[in-house]
Short mmCIF file of C-alpha atoms in Angstrom, two decimals:
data_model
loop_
_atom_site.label_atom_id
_atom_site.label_comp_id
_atom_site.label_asym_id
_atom_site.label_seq_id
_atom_site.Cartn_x
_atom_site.Cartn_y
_atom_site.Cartn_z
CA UNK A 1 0.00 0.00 0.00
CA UNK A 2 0.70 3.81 -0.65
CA UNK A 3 -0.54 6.55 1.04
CA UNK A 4 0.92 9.69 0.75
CA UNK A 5 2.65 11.53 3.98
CA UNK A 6 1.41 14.12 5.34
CA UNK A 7 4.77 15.30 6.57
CA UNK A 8 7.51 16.25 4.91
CA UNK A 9 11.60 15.73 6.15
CA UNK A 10 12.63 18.89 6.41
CA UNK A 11 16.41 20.09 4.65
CA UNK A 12 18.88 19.04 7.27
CA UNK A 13 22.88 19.07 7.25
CA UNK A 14 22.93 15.33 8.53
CA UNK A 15 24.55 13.12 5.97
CA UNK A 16 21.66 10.97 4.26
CA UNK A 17 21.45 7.20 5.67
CA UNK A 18 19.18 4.38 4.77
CA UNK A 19 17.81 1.55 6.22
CA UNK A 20 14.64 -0.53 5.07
CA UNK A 21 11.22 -0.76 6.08
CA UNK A 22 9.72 -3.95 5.75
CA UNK A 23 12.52 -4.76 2.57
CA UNK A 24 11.99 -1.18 1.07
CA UNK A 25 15.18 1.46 0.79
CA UNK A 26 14.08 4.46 2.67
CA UNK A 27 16.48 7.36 3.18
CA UNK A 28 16.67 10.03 6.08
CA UNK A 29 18.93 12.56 7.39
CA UNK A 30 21.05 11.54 10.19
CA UNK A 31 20.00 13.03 13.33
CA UNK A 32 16.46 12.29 12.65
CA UNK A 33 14.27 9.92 14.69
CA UNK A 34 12.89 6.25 13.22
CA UNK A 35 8.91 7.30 13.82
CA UNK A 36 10.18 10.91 12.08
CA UNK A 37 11.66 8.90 8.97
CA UNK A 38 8.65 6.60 8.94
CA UNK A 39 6.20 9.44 9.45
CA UNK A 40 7.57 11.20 6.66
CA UNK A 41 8.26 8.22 4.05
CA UNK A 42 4.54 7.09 4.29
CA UNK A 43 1.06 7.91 5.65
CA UNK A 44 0.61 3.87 6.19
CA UNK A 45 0.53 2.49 9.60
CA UNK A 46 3.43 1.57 10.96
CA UNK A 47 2.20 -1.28 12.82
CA UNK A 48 -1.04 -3.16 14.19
CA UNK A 49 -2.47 -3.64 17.62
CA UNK A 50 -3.29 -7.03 19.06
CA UNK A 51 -7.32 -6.66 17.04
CA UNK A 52 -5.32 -5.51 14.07
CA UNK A 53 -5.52 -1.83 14.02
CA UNK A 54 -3.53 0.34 12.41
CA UNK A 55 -0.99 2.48 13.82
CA UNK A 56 1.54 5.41 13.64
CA UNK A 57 3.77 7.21 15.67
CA UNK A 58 1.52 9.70 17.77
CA UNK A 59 3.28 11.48 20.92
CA UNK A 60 6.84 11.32 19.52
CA UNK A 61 8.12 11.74 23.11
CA UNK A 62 8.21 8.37 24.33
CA UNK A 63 4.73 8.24 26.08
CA UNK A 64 1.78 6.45 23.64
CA UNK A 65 3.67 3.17 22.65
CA UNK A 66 1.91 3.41 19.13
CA UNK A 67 5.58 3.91 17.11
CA UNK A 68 6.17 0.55 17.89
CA UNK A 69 8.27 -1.24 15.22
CA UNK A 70 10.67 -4.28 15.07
CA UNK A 71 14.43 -3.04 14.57
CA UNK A 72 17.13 -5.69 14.10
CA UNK A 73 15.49 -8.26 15.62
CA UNK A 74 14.00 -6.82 18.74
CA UNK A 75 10.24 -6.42 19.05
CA UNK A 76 8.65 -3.46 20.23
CA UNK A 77 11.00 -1.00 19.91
CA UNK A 78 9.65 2.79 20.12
CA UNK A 79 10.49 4.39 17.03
CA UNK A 80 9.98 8.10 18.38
CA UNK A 81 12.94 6.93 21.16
CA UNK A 82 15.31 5.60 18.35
CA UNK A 83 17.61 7.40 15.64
CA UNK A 84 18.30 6.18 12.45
CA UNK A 85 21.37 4.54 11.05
CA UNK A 86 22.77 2.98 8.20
CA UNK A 87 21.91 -0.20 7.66
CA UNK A 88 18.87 -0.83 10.23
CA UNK A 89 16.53 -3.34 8.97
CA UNK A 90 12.79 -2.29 10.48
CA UNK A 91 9.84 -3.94 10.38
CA UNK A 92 6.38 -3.24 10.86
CA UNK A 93 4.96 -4.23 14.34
CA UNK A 94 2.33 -7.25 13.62
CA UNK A 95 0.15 -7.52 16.99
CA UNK A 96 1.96 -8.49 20.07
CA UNK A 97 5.27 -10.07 20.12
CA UNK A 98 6.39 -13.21 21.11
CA UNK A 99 7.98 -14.46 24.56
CA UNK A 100 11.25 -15.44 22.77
CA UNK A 101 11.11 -12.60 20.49
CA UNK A 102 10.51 -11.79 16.77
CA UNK A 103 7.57 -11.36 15.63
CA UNK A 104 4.75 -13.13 13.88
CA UNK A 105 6.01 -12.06 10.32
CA UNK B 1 -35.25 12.35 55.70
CA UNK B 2 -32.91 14.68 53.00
CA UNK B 3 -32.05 13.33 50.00
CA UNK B 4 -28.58 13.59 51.18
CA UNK B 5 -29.35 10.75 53.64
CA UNK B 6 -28.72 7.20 53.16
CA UNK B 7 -29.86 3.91 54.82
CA UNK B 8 -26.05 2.61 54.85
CA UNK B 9 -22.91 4.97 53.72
CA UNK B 10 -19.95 3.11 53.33
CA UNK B 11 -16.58 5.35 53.45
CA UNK B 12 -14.36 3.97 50.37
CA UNK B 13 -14.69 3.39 47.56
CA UNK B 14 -12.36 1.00 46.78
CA UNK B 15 -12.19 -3.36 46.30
CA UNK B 16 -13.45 -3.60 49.85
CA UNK B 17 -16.00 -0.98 49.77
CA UNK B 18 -17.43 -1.55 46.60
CA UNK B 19 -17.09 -4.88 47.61
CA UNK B 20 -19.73 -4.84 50.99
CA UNK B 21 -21.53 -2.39 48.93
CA UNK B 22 -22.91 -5.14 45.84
CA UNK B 23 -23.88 -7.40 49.13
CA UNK B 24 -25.88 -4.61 50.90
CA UNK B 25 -27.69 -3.51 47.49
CA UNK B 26 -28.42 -7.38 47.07
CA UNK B 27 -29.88 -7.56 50.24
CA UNK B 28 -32.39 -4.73 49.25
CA UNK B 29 -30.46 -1.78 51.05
CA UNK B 30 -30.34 1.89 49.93
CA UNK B 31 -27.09 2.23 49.35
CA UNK B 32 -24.26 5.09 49.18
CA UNK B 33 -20.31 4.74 48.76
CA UNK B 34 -17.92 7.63 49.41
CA UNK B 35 -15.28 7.36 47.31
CA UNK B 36 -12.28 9.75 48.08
CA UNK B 37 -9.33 12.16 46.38
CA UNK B 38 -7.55 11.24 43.58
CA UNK B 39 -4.39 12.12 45.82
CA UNK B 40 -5.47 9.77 48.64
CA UNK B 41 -3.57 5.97 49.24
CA UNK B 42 -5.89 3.88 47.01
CA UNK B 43 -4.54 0.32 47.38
CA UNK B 44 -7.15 -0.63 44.98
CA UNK B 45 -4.96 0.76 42.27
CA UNK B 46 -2.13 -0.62 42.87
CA UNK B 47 -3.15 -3.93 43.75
CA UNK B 48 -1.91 -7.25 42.18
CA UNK B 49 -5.22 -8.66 41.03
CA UNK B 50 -4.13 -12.09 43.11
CA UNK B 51 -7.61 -14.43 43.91
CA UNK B 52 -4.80 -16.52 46.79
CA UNK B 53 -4.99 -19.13 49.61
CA UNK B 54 -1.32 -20.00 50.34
CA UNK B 55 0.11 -18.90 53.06
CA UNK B 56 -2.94 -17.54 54.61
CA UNK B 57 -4.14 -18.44 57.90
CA UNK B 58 -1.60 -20.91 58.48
CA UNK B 59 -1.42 -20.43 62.18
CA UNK B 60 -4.66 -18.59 62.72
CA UNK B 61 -7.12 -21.00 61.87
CA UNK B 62 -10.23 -18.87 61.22
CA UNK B 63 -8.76 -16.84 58.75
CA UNK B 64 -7.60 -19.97 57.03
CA UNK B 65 -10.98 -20.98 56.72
CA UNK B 66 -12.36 -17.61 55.87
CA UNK B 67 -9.78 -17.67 52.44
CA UNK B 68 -11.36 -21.09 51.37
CA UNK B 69 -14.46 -19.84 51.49
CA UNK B 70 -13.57 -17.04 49.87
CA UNK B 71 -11.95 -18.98 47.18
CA UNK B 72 -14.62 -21.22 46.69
CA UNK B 73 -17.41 -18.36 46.23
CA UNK B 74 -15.47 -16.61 43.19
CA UNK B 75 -16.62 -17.96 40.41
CA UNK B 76 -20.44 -17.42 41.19
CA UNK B 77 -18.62 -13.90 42.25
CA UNK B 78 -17.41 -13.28 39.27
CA UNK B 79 -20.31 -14.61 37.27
CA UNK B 80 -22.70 -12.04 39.17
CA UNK B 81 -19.95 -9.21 38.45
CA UNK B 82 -20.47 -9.62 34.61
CA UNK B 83 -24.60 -10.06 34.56
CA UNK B 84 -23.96 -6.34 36.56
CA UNK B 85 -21.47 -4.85 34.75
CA UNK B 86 -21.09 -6.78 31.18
CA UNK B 87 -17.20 -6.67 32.00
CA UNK B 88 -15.46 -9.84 32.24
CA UNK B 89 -12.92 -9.74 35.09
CA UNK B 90 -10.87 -12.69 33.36
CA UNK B 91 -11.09 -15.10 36.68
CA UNK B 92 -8.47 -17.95 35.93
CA UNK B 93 -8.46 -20.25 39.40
CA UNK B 94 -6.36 -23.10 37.42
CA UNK B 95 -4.25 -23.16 40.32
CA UNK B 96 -0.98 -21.01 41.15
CA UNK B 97 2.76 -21.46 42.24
CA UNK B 98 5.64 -20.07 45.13
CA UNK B 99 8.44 -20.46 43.39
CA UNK B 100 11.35 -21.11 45.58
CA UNK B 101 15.36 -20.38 44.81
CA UNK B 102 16.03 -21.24 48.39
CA UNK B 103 15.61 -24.73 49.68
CA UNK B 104 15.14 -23.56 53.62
CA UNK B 105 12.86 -21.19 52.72
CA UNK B 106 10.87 -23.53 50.65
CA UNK B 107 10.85 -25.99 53.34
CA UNK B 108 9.47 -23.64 56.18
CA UNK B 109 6.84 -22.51 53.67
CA UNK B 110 5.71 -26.09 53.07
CA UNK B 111 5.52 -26.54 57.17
CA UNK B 112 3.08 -23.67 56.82
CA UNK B 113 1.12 -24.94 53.80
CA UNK B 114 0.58 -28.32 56.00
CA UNK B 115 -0.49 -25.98 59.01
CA UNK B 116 -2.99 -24.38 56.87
CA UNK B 117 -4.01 -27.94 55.44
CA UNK B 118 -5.03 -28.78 59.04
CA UNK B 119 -7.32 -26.17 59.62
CA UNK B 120 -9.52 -27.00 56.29
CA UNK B 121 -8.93 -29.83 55.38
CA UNK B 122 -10.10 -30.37 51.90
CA UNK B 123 -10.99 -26.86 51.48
CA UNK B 124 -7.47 -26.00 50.55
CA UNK B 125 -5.16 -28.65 48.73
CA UNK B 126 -1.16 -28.04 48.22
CA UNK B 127 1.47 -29.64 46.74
CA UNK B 128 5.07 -29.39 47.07
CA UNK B 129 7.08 -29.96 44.19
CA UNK B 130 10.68 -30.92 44.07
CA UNK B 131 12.85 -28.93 41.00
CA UNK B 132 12.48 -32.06 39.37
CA UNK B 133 9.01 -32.38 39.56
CA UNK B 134 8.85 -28.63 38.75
CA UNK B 135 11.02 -29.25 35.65
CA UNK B 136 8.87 -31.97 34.32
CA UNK B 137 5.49 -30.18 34.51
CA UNK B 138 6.53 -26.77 32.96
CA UNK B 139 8.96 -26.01 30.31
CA UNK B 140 11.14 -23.03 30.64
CA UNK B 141 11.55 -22.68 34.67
CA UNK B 142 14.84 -21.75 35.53
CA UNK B 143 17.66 -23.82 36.61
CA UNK B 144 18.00 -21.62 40.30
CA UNK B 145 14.79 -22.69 41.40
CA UNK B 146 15.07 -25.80 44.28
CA UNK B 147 11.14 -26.11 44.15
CA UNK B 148 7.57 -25.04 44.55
CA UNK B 149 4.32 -24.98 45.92
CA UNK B 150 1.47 -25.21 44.68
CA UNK B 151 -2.05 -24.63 45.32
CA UNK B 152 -4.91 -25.93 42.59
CA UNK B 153 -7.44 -23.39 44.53
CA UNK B 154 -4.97 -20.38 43.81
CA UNK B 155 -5.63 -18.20 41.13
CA UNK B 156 -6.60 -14.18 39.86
CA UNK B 157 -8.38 -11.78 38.10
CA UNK B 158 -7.74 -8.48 35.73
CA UNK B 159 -7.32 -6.05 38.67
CA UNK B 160 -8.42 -3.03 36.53
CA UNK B 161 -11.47 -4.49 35.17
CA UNK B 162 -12.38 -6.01 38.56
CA UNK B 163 -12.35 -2.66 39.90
CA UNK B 164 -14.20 -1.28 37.20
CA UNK B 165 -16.86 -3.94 37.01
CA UNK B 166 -17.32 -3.69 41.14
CA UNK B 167 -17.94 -0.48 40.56
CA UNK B 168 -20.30 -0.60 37.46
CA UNK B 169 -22.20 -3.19 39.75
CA UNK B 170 -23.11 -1.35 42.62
CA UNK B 171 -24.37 1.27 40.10
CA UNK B 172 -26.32 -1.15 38.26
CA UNK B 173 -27.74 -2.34 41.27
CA UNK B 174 -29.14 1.44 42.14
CA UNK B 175 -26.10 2.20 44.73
CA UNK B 176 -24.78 5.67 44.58
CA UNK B 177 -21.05 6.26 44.24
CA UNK B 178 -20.32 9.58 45.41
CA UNK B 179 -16.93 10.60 44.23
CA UNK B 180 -13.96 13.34 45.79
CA UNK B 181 -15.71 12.68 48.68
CA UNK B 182 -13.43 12.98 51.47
CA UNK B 183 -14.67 12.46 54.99
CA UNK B 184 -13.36 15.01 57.67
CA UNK B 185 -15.50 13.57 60.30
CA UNK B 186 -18.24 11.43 61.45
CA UNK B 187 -20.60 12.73 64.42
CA UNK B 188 -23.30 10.20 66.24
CA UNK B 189 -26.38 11.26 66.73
CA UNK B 190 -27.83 11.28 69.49
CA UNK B 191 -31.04 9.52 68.59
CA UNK B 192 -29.24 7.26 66.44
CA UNK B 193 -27.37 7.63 63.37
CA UNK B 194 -24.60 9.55 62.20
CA UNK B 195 -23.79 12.88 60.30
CA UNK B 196 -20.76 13.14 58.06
CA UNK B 197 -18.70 16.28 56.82
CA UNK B 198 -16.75 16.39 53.78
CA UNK B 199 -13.99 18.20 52.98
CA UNK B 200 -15.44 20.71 50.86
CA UNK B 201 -18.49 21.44 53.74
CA UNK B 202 -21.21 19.22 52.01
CA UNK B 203 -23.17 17.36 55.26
CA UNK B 204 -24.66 13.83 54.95
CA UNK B 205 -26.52 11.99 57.33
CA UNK B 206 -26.65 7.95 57.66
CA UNK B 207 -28.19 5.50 59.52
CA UNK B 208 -25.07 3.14 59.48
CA UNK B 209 -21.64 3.81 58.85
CA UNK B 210 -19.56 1.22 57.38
CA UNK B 211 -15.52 2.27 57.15
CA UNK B 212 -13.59 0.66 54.73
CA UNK B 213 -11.52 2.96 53.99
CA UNK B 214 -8.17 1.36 53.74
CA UNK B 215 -5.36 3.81 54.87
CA UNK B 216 -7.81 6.42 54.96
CA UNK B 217 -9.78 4.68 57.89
CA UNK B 218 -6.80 5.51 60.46
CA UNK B 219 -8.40 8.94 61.44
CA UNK B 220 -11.76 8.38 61.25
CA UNK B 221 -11.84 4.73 63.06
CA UNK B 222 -9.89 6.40 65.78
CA UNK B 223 -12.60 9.55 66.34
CA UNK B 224 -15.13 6.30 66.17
CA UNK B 225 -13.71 4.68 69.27
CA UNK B 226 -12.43 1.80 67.15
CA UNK B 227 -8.70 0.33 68.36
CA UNK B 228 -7.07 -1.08 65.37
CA UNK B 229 -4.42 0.48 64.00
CA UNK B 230 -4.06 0.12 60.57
CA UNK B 231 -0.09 0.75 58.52
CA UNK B 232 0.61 0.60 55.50
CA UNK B 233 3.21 -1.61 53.64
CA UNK B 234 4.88 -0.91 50.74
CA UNK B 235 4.97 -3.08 47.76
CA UNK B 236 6.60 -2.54 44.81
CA UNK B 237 5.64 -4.15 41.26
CA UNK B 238 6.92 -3.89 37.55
CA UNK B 239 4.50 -4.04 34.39
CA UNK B 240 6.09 -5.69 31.25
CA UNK B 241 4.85 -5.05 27.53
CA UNK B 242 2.48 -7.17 26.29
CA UNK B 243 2.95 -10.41 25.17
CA UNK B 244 1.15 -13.01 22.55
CA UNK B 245 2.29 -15.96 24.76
CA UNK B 246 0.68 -17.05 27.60
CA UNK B 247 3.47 -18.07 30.50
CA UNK B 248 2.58 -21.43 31.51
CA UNK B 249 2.14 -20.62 35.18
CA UNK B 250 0.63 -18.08 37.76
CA UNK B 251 2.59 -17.44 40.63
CA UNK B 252 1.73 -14.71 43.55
CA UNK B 253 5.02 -13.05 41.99
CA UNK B 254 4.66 -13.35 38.17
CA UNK B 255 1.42 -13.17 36.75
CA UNK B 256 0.49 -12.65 33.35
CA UNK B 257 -3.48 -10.53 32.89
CA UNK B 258 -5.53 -11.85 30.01
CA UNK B 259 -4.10 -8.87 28.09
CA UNK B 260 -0.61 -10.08 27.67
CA UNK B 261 1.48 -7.55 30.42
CA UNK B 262 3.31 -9.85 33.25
CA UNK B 263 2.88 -8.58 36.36
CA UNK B 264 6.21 -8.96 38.59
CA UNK B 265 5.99 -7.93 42.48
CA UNK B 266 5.55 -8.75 45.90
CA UNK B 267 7.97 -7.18 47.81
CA UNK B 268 7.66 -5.46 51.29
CA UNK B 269 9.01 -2.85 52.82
CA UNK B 270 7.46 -0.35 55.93
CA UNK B 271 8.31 3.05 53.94
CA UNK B 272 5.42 5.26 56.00
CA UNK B 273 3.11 6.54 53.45
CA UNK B 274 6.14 7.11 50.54
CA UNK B 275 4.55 4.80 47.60
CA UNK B 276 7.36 5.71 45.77
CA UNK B 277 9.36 3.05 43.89
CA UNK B 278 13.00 2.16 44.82
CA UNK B 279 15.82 0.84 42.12
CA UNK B 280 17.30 -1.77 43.71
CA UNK B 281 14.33 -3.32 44.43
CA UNK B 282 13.14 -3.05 41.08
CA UNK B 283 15.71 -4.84 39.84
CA UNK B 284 15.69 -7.50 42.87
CA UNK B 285 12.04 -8.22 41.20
CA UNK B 286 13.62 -8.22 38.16
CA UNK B 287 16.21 -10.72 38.79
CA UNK B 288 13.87 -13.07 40.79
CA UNK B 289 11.48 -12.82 37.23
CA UNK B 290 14.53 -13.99 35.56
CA UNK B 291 15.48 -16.39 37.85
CA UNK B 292 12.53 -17.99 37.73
CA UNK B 293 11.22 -17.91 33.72
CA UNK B 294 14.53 -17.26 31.94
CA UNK B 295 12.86 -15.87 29.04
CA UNK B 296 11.13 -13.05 30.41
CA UNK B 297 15.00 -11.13 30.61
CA UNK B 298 14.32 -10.22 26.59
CA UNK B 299 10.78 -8.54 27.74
CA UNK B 300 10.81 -5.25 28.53
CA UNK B 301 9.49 -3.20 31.35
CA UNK B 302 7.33 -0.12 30.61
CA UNK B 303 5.99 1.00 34.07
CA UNK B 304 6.85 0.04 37.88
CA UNK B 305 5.04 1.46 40.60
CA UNK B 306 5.10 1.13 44.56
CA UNK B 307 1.72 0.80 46.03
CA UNK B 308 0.81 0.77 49.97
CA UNK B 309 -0.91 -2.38 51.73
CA UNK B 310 -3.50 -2.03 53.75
CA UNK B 311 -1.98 -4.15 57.41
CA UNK B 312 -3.80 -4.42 60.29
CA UNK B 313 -1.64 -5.11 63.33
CA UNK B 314 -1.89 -8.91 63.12
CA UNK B 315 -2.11 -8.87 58.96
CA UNK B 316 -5.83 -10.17 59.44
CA UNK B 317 -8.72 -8.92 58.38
CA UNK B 318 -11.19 -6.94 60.97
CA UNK B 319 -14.82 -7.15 61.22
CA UNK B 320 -15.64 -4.94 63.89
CA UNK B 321 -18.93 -2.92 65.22
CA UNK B 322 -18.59 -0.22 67.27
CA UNK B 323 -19.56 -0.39 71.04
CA UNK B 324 -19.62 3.02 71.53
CA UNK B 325 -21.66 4.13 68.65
CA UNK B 326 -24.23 1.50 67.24
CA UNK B 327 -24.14 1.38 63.90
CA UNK B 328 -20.32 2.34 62.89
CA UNK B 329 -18.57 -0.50 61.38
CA UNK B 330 -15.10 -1.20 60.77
CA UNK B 331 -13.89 -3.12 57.37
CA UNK B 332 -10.39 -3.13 56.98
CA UNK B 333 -8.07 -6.14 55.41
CA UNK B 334 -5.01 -6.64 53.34
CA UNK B 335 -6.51 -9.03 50.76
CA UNK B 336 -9.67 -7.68 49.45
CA UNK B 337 -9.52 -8.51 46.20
CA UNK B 338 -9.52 -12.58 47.73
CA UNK B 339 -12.04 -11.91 50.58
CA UNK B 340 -14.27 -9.96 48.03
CA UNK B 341 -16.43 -12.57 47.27
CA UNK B 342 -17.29 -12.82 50.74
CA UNK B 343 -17.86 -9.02 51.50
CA UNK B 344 -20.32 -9.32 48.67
CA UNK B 345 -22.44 -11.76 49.97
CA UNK B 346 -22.23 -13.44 53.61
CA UNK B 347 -20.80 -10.20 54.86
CA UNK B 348 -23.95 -8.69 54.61
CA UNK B 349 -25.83 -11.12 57.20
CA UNK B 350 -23.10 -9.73 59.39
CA UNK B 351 -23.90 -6.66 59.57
CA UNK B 352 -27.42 -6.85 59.11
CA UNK B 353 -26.83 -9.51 61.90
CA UNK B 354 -29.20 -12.02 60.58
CA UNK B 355 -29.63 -15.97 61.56
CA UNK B 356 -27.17 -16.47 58.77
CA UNK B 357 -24.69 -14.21 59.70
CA UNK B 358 -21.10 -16.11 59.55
CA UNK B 359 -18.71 -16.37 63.22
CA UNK B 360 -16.70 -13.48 62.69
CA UNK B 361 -15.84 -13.16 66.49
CA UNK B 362 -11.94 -13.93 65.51
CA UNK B 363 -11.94 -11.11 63.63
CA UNK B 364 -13.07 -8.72 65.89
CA UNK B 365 -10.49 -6.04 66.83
CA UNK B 366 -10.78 -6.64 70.67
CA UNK B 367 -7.99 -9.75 70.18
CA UNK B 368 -5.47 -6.62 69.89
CA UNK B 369 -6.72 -5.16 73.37
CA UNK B 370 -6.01 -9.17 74.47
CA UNK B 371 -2.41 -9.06 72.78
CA UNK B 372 -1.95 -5.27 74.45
CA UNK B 373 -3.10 -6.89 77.87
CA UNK B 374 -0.75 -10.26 77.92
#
């Protein structure tokens, strides 16, 4: 799916890095946090609750939990709280995760 | 009679309150609770959500017995709770674990578990299980733990939702629930009855007054001529993230609600009325959840709290009726989210002192003026 972003990533001195997003390239200004690179690279969710529901980053400070996203392996992991860098590998947060970690994708 | 005037008022509005509230309504009584400040000790949102039998009573035989009856009137407790409120308050009594990385301590808790045994007999059943044993029954225990207990009467609810759906009950059932109501004071009357003052001037006059108040009851039992004195303990507890697996156990320290967050906790500590949590003995609970389940060390924990018990000099409940001012009652008890099912229904004949009413004498609070005395 693709829905257009509402925001934009604003012109920033940070060297460009990219990781992906479920397999896809996306690129973002160092400096700048995952849920801001997400926010700004699509208006999709970027995960879905335990009934399915989609998601995106909301508070961007740490509090709502709804940035959650896998990064390198680990479940859960609050995009707003997280910067990018090269390389990452992030994945959309399916429901909740497992005891032993991963994910159900 | 004013409409601010009630046949029963209970002060709190919390498990307990709530709790002897539902039985009252049942019992065809007008009904009003007084709930109290957001800023006040509320117990009842802290609490642990734990529906438990070991331990309890093992060398004080009536309270022993009171538990098993407690545990043995949940589940038509619980059923009643959700024809009231439509909430489900996720009751799971499949039986529940003490987990045990000490072998002395385990054995002194099994001499209590076969204390409690002879009091009830077959109204509370316990095994003890050697790390073996333990091993073979569940997969993933860790390899620190020498043993457990275990207790197929043991159990627990969603403590949120059980609060909510109390709640939601007594309103269902026509009770009122008055709330920022803090009681300043409560004055017999001298033809019977009592009149109440909040704290922002607002009278109220009752025929009864029922205190369950939890920490909150300190003051006013005192100005009521009651003698317990009530302290607070201070537990601490960490909330993990949700989780799509279900851990293959309960245990009074790790417990998993319906939703998926573990619950890790139990600790005490007398603090005064600081609730505040402490980071070494987060991470003690920490380490014992590891210790235990090995796998929960990858789960994350997203909110810890300390929360303040409700003790009573002895740690027993008390049932007590004033003898100064007929018609003040005293409810006060560390496990009301156990006894609950019991404050909503045979309570009642207590207080309404009916032919049905249940021996409470143990409970009364004039044992402490006994244990002042010896």
């Amino acid at each position: 799916m693709n829905i257009a972003s509402r925001f934009q990533t604003p012109p920033e001195d940070g060297e460009p890095v990219q990781f992906t997003f479920d397999g896809e390239l996306v690129t973002a200004p160092i400096g700048t946090s995952l849920a801001a690179a997400l926010l700004s690279h699509s208006g999709d969710a970027s995960r879905e609750t335990a009934t399915g529901a989609g998601r995106s980053a909301f508070c961007m400070m740490g509090v709502c939990f709804d940035c959650l996203v896998e990064v390198d392996g680990t479940p859960n992991t609050q995009a707003c709280m997280t910067l990018v860098r090269d390389g990452m590998v992030v994945k959309r947060q399916i429901g909740l995760r497992g005891l032993t970690g991963g994910n159900d994708v | 009679m004013s409409a601010k005037h009630s046949e029963i008022t209970i002060i709190g509005g919390g498990v307990v309150g709530l709790s002897v509230a539902m039985g009252l309504l049942q019992a065809g009584r007008r009904v009003c609770v007084l709930d109290g400040a957001d800023s006040d000790a509320r117990a009842s949102q802290g609490n642990f959500g734990l529906v438990w039998g070991q331990g309890k009573g093992w060398n004080f035989a009536p309270y022993a017995k009171w538990t098993g009856e407690a545990l043995a009137a949940w589940p038509e407790f619980s059923a009643k709770l959700t024809d009231l409120s439509g909430i489900d308050v996720a009751l799971d009594q499949s039986g529940g674990f003490e987990f045990f990385t000490d072998a002395d301590e385990m054995d002194e808790f099994a001499g209590m578990l076969a204390g409690q045994q002879s009091h009830i007999g077959n109204r509370f059943s316990h095994e003890v299980l050697s790390a073996d044993d333990l091993h073979r029954q569940i997969d993933g225990i860790g390899e620190d733990v020498v043993g457990a207990t275990f207790s197929k009467f043991d159990g627990h609810v969603n403590p949120l939702r059980f609060l909510r759906a109390l709640r939601l009950s007594v309103q269902a059932l026509g009770g009122t629930v008055k709330t920022n109501a803090q009681v300043t004071s409560v004055d017999p009357v001298t033809n019977g009855g009592f009149d109440l003052t909040l704290a922002n001037g607002d009278t109220f006059g009752a025929e009864k007054v029922l205190l369950c108040a939890g920490l909150g009851a300190m003051k006013l039992a005192a100005d009521l001529g009651f003698r317990t004195k009530i302290r607070p303990q201070r537990g601490e507890l960490l909330i993990t993230e949700k989780l799509r697996d279900r851990l293959p156990f309960i245990s009074s320290t790790i417990r998993q609600v319906d939703e998926g967050g573990v619950q890790i906790g139990g600790t005490k500590a007398d603090a005064g009325m600081d609730d505040s949590e402490t980071l070494d003995v987060m991470a003690g609970l920490a380490r014992h959840a590891v210790q235990v389940f090995p796998a929960l060390a990858d789960v994350r924990v997203i909110r810890a709290w300390g929360a303040l018990r409700v003790m009573s000099p002895d740690g027993y409940p008390v049932y007590a009726q004033s003898n100064e001012h007929l018609g003040a009652y005293l409810v006060t008890c560390h496990s009301g989210v156990t006894l609950a099912s019991l404050h909503a229904s045979v309570l009642t004949d207590w207080i309404e002192d009916t032919s049905a009413a249940p021996d409470l004498e143990a409970f009364d609070e004039h044992r402490f003026t006994l244990s002042n005395a010896a």
